mmCIF file of C-alpha atoms in Angstrom:
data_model
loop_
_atom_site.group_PDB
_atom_site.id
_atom_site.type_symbol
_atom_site.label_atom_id
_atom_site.label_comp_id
_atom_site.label_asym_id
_atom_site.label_seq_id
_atom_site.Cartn_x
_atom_site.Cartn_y
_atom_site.Cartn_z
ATOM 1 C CA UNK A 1 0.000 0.000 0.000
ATOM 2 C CA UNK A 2 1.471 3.387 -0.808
ATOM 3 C CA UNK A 3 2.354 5.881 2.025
ATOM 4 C CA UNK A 4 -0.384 8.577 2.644
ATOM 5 C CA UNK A 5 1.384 11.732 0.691
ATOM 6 C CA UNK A 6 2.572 14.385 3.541
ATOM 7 C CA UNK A 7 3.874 17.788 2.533
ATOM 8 C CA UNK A 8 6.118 19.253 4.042
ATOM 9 C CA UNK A 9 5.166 22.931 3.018
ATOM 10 C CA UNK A 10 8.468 24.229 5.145
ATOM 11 C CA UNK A 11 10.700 22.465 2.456
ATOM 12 C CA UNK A 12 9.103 24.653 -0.574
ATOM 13 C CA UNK A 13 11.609 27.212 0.691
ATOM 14 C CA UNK A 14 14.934 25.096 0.270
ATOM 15 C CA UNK A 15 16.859 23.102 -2.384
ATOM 16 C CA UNK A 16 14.139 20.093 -1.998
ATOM 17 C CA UNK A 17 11.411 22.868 -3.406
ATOM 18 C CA UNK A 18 10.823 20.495 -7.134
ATOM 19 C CA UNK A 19 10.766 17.109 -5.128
ATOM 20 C CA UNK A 20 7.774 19.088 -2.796
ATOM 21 C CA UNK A 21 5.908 20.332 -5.660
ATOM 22 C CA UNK A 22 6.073 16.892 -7.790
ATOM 23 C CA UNK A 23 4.425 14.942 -4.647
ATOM 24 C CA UNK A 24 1.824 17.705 -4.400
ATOM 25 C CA UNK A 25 0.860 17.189 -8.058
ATOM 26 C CA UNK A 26 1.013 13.702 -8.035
ATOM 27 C CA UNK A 27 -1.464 13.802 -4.296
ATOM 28 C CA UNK A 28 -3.263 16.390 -6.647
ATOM 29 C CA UNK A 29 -3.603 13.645 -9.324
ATOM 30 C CA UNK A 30 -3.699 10.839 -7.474
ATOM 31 C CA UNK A 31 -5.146 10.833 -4.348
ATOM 32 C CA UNK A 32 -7.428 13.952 -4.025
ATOM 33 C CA UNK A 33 -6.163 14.954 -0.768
ATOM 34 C CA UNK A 34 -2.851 15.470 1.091
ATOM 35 C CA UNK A 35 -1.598 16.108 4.329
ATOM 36 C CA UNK A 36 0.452 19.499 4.982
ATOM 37 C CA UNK A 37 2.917 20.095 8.199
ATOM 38 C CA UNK A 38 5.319 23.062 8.707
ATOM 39 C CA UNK A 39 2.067 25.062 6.985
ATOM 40 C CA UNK A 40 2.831 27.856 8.791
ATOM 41 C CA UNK A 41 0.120 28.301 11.335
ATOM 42 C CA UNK A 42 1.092 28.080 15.079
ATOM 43 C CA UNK A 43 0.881 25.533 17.296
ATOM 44 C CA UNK A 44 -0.374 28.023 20.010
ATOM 45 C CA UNK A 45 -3.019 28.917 17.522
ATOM 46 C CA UNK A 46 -3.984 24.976 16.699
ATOM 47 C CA UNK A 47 -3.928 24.185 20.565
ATOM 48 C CA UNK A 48 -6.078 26.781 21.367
ATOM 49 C CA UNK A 49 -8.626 26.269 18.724
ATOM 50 C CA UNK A 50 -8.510 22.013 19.552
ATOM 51 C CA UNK A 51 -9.148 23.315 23.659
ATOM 52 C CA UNK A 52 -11.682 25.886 23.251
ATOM 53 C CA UNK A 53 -13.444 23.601 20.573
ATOM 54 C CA UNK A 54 -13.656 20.554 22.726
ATOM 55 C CA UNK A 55 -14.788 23.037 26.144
ATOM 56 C CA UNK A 56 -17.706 24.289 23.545
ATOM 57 C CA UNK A 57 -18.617 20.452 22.433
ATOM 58 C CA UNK A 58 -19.009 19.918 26.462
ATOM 59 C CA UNK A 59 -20.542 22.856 27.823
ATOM 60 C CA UNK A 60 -22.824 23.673 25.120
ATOM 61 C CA UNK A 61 -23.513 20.281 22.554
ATOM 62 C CA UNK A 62 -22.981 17.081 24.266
ATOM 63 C CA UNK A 63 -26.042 17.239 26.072
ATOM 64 C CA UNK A 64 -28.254 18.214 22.609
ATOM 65 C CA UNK A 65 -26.390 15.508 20.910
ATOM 66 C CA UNK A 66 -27.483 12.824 23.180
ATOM 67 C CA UNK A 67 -30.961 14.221 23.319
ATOM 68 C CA UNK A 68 -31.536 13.731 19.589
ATOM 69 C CA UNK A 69 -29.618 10.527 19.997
ATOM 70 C CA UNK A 70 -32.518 9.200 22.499
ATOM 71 C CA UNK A 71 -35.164 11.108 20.612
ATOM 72 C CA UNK A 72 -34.440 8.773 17.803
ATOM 73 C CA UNK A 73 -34.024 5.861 19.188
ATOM 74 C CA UNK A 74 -30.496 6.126 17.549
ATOM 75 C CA UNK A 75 -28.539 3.494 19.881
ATOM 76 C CA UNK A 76 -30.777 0.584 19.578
ATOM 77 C CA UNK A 77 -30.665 0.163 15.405
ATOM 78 C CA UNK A 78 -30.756 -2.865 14.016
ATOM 79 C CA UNK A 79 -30.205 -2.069 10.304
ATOM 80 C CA UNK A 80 -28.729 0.467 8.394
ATOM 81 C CA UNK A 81 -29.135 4.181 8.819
ATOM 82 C CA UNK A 82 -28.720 5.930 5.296
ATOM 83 C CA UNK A 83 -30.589 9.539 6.131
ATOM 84 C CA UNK A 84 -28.446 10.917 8.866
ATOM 85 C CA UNK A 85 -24.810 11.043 10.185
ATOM 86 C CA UNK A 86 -23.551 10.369 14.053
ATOM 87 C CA UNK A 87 -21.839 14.363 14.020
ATOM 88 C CA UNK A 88 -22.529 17.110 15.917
ATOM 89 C CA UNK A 89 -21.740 20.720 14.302
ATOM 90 C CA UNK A 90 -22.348 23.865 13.389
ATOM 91 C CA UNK A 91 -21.586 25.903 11.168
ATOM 92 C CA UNK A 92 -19.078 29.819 10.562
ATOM 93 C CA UNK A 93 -19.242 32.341 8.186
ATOM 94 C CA UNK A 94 -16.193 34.185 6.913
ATOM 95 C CA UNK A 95 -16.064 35.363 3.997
ATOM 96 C CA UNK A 96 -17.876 37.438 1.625
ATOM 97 C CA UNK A 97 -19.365 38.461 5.249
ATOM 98 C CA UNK A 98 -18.873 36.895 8.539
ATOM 99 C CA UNK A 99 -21.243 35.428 11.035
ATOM 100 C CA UNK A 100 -19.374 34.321 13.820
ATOM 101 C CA UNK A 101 -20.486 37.347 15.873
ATOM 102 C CA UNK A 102 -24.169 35.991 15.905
ATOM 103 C CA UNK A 103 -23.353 32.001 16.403
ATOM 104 C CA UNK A 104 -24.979 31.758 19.735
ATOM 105 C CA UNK A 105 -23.276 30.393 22.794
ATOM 106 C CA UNK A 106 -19.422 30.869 21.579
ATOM 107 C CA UNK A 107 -17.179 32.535 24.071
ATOM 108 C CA UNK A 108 -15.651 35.585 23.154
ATOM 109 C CA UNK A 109 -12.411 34.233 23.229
ATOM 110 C CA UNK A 110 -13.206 31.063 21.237
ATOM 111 C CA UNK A 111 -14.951 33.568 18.690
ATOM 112 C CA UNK A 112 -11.701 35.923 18.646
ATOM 113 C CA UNK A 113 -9.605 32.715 18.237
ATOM 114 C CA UNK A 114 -11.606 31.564 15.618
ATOM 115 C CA UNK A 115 -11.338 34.593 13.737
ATOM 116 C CA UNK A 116 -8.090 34.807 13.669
ATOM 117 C CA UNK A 117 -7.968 30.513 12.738
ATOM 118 C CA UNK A 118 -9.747 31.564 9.705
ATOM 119 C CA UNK A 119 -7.251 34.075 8.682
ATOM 120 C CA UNK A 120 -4.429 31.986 8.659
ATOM 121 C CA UNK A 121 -6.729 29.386 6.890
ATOM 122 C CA UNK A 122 -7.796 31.363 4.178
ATOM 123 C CA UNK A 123 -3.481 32.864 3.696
ATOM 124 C CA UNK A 124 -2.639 29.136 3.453
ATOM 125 C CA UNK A 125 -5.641 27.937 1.140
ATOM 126 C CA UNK A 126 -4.231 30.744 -1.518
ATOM 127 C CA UNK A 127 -0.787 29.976 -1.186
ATOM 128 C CA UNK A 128 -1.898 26.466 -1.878
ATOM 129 C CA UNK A 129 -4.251 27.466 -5.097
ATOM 130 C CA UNK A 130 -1.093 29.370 -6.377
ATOM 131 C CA UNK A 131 1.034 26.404 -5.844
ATOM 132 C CA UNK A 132 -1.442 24.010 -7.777
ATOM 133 C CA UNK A 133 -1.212 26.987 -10.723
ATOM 134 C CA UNK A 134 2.482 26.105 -10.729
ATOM 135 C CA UNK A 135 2.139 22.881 -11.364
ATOM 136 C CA UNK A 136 -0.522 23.163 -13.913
ATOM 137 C CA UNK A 137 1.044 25.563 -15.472
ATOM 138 C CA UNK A 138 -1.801 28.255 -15.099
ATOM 139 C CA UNK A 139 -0.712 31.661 -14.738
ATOM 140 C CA UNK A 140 -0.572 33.123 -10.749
ATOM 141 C CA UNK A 141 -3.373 33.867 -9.168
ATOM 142 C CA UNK A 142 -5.523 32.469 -11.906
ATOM 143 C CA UNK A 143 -7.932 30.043 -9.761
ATOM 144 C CA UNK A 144 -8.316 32.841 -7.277
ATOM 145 C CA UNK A 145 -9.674 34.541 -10.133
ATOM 146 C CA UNK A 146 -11.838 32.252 -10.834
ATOM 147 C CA UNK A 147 -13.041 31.821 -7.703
ATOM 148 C CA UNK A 148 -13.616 35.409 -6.949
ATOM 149 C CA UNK A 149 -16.501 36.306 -8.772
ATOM 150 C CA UNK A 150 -18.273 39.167 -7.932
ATOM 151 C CA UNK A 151 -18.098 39.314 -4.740
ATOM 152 C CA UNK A 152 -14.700 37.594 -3.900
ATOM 153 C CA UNK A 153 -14.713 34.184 -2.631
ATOM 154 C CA UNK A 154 -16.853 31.856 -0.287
ATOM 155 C CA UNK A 155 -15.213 30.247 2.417
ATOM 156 C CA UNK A 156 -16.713 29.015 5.809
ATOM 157 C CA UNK A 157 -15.765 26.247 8.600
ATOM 158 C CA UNK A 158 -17.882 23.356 9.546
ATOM 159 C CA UNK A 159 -17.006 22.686 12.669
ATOM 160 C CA UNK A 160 -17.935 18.828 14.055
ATOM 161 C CA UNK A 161 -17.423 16.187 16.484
ATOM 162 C CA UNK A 162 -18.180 12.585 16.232
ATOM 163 C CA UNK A 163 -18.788 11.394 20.130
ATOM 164 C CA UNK A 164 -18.363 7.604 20.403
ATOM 165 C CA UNK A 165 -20.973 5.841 18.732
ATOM 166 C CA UNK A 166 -22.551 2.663 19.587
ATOM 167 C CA UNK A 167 -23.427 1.207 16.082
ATOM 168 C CA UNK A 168 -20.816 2.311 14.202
ATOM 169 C CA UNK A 169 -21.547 -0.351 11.982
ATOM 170 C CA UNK A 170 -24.685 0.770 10.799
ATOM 171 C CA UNK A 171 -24.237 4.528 11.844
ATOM 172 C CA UNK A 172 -21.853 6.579 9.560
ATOM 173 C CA UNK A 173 -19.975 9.289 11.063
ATOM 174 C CA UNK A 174 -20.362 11.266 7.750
ATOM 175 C CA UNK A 175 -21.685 9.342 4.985
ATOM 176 C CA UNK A 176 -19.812 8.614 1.579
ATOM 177 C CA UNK A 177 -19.501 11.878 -0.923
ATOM 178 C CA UNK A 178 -17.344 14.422 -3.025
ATOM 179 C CA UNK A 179 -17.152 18.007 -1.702
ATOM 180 C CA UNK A 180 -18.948 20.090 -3.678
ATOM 181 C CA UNK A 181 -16.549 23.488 -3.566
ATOM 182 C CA UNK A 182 -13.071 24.306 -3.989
ATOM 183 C CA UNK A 183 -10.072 23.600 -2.294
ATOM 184 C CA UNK A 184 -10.844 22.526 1.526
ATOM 185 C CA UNK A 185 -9.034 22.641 4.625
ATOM 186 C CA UNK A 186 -9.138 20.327 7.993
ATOM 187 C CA UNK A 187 -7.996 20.159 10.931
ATOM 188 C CA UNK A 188 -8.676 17.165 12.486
ATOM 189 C CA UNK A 189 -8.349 15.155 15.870
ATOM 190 C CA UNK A 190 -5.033 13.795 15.951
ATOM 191 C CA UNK A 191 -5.717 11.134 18.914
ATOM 192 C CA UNK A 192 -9.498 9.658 17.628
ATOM 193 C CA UNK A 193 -9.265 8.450 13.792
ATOM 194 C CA UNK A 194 -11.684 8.292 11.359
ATOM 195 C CA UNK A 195 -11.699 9.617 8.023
ATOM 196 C CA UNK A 196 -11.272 8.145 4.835
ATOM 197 C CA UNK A 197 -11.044 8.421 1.025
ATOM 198 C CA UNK A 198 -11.645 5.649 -1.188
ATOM 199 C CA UNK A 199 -8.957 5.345 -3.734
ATOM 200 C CA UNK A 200 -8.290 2.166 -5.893
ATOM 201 C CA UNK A 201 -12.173 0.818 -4.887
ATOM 202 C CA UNK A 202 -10.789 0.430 -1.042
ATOM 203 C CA UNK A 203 -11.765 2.759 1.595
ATOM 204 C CA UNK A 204 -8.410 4.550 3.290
ATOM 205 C CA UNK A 205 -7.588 5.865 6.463
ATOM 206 C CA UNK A 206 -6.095 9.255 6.292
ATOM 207 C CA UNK A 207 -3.632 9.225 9.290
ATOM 208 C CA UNK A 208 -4.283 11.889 12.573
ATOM 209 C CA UNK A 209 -0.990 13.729 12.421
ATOM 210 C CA UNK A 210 -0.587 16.243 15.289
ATOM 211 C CA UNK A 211 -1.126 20.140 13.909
ATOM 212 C CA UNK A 212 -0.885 19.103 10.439
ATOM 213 C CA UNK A 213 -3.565 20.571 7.532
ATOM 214 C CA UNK A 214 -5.497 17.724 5.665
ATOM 215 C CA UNK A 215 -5.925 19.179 2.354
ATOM 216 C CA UNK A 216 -8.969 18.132 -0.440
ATOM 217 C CA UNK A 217 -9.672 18.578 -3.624
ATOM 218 C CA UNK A 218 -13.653 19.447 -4.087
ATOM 219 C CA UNK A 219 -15.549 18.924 -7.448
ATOM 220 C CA UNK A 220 -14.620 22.425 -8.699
ATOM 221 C CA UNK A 221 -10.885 22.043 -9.300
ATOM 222 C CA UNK A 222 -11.716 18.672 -10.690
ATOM 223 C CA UNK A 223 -14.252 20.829 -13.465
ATOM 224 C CA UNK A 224 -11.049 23.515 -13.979
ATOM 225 C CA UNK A 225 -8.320 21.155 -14.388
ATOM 226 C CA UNK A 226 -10.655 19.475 -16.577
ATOM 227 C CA UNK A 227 -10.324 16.112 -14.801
ATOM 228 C CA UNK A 228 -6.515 16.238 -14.779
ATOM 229 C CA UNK A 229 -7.054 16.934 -10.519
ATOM 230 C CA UNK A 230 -9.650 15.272 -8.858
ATOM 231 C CA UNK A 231 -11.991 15.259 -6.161
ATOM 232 C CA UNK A 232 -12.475 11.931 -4.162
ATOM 233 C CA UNK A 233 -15.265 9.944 -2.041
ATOM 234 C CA UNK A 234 -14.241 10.045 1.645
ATOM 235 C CA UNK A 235 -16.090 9.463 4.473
ATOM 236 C CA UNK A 236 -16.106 9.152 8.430
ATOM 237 C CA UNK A 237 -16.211 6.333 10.179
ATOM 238 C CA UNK A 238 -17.548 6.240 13.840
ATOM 239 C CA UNK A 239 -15.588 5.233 16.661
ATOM 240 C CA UNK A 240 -16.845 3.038 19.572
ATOM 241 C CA UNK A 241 -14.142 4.746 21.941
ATOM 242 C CA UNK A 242 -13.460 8.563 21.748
ATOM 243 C CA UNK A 243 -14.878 11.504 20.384
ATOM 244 C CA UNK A 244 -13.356 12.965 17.163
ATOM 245 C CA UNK A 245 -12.994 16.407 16.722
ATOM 246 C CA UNK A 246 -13.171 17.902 13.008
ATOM 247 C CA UNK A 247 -12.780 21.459 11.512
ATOM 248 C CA UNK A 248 -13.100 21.571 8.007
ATOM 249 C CA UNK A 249 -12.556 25.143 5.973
ATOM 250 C CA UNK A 250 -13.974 25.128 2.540
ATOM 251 C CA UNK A 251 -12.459 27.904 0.481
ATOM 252 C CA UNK A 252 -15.244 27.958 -2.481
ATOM 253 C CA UNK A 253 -15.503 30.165 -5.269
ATOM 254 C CA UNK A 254 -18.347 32.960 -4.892
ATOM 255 C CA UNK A 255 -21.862 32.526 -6.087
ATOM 256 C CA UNK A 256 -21.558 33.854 -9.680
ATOM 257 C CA UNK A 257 -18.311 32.909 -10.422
ATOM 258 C CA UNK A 258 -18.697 30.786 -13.879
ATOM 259 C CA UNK A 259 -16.678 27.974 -13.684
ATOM 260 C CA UNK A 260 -15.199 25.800 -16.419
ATOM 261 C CA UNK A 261 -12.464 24.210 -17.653
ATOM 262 C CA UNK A 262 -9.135 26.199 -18.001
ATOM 263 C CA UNK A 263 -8.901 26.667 -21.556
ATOM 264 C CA UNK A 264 -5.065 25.939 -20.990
ATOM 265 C CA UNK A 265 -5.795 22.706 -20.127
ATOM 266 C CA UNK A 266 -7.512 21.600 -22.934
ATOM 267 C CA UNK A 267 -5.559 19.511 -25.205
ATOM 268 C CA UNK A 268 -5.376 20.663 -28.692
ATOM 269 C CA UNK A 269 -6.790 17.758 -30.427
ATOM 270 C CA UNK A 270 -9.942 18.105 -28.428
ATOM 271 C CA UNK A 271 -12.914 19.462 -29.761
ATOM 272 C CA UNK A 272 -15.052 19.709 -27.351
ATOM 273 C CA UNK A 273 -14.676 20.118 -23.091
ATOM 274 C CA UNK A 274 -14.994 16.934 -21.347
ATOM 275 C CA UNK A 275 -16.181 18.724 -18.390
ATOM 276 C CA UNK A 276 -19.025 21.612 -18.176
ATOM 277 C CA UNK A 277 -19.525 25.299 -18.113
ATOM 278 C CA UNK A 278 -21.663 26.546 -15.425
ATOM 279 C CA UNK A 279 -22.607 29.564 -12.363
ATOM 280 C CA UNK A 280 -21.449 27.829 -8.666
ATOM 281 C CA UNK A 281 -24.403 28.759 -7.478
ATOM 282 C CA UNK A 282 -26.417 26.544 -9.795
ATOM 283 C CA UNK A 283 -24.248 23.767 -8.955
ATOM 284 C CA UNK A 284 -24.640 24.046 -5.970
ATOM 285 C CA UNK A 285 -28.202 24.031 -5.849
ATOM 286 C CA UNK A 286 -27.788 20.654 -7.625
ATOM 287 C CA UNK A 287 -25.715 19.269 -5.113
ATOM 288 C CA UNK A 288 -27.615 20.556 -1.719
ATOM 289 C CA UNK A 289 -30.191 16.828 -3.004
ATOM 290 C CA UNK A 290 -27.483 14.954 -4.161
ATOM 291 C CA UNK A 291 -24.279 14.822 -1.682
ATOM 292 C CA UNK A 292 -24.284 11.470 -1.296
ATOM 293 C CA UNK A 293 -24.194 10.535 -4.606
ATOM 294 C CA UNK A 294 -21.640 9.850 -7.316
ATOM 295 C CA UNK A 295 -20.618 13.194 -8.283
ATOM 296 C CA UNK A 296 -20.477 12.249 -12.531
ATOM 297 C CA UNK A 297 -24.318 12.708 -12.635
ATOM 298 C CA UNK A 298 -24.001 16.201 -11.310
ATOM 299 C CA UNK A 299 -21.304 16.963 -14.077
ATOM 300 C CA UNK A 300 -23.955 15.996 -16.679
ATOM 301 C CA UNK A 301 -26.964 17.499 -15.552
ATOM 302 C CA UNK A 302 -25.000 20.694 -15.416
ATOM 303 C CA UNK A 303 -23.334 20.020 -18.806
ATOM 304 C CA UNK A 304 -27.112 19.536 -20.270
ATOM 305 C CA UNK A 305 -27.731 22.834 -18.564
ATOM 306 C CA UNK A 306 -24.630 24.687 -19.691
ATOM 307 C CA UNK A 307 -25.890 26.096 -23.035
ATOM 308 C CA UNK A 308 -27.646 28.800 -21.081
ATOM 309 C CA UNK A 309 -24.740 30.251 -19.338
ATOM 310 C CA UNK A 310 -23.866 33.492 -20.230
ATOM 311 C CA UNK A 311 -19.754 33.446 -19.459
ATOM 312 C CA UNK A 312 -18.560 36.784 -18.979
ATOM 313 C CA UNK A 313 -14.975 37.640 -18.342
ATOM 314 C CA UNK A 314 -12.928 36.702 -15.501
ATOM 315 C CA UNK A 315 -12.727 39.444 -12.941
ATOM 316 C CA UNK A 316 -9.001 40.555 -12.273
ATOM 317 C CA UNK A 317 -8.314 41.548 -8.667
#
């Protein structure tokens, strides 16, 4: 089995710079996600944001959690549960305008340090769209550009936890599906496993790895690079022992930016895009019913639908 691919972003900087950006194209190509350490982004800041994230869970969500749990009658299943996940979230705002200020029940200082999490987050998930331009040979800054819009950007945090779950057997964490946006971000528990991607037609464990920055590939970069990146099933599986925490950033493009296939990328013998040409926000609106499902009848429903698209020009910022 081949190792999980781990970046070390701090190596981008020396002599080893080619070696770091071939295994992030070939994690780009191959596996849909990567892990990053040396990102950057404190330790202080990570600790902090694990702490005061696990203190909320307790104080304010563990108790709701198991109420819904006994509401359902979620611990005594006997078959299969396809229509809800074993997770516990909510939910942040950051950009084109935040909400975190009316998120109810978050301690000033767990907003403040969230804030400033979602700085460094959104620094890092450029610097990573500029370094998949380099190795696509796009131009820089070209899938922020894309991604902008009208309105710059969408990018928010999900913030979960997966308390130990009786049935994990029949009880998915997270159930089975492609991300829908861009480029995505997590921070995940590094004691309490969990996640996986399915790669080859067999489900994989992507390793905890203290303060490092699991990095995915969502179903637009897979449209722009016209299938040469891609994005990838994953899933969570829960855990008899242990809560998990997870914090994942999606770094999406804004609501009218058109997406489609970088004409770059299009080899010159082809006459047609493989992929489609469509507004986010329509895809989106596609997705929101069908999550968890394979994510190639999305492409063609929005291909059927792309003839109405009016592209205008990407907006330079």
């Amino acid at each position: 089995m081949e190792n999980f691919p781990v970046v070390d972003m701090g190596k981008l900087n020396t002599e080893e710079r080619k070696a770091t950006m071939e295994m992030i194209k070939d994690a780009c190509e191959n596996w849909g996600f990567f892990e990053c350490v040396n990102h950057s982004i404190s330790i202080e800041l990570m600790d902090k944001v694990e702490k005061l994230t696990k203190e909320h869970y307790k104080k304010c969500m563990e108790q709701r959690f198991k109420e819904m749990v006994a509401s359902k009658g979620l611990e005594c299943v006997q078959s299969e549960i396809n229509d809800l996940d074993w997770e516990s979230t909510f939910f942040l705002r950051h950009l084109p305008s935040s909400n975190i200020s009316e998120i109810p029940d978050l301690d000033e200082d767990y907003r403040k340090t969230m804030k400033e999490f979602a700085e460094k987050l959104e620094k890092l998930a450029e610097e990573l769209l500029d370094l998949l331009c380099e190795n696509l040979g796009l131009e820089k800054g070209y899938l922020k550009k894309v991604f902008y819009g009208s309105k710059g950007p969408n990018f928010g945090t999900k913030v979960s936890n997966y308390p130990p779950c009786p049935k994990p057997d029949l009880i998915k964490g997270l159930r089975a599906h492609t991300d829908a946006g861009g480029i995505i971000l997590l921070f995940q528990d590094d004691k309490v496993s969990g996640l996986q991607l399915l790669k080859d037609d067999q489900w994989i464990d992507v390793p905890p790895m203290p303060h490092s920055i699991v990095i995915n590939l969502g179903d637009q970069l897979e449209v722009i690079t016209n299938g040469k990146y891609k994005s990838v099933m994953h899933r969570v599986i829960a855990q008899t022992d242990g809560a998990r925490m997870s914090i994942a950033s999606f770094y999406n493009p804004g609501n009218d930016a058109v997406i489609s296939p970088a004409s770059t990328l299009l080899k010159e013998d082809e006459t047609s895009e493989i992929y489609p040409k469509f507004i986010f926000d329509d895809y989106m609106k596609l997705y929101m019913g069908l999550k968890f499902q394979a994510k190639e009848p999305r492409f063609e429903a929005m291909m059927k639908a792309m003839s109405s698209v009016e592209v205008g020009p990407v907006v330079t910022i």
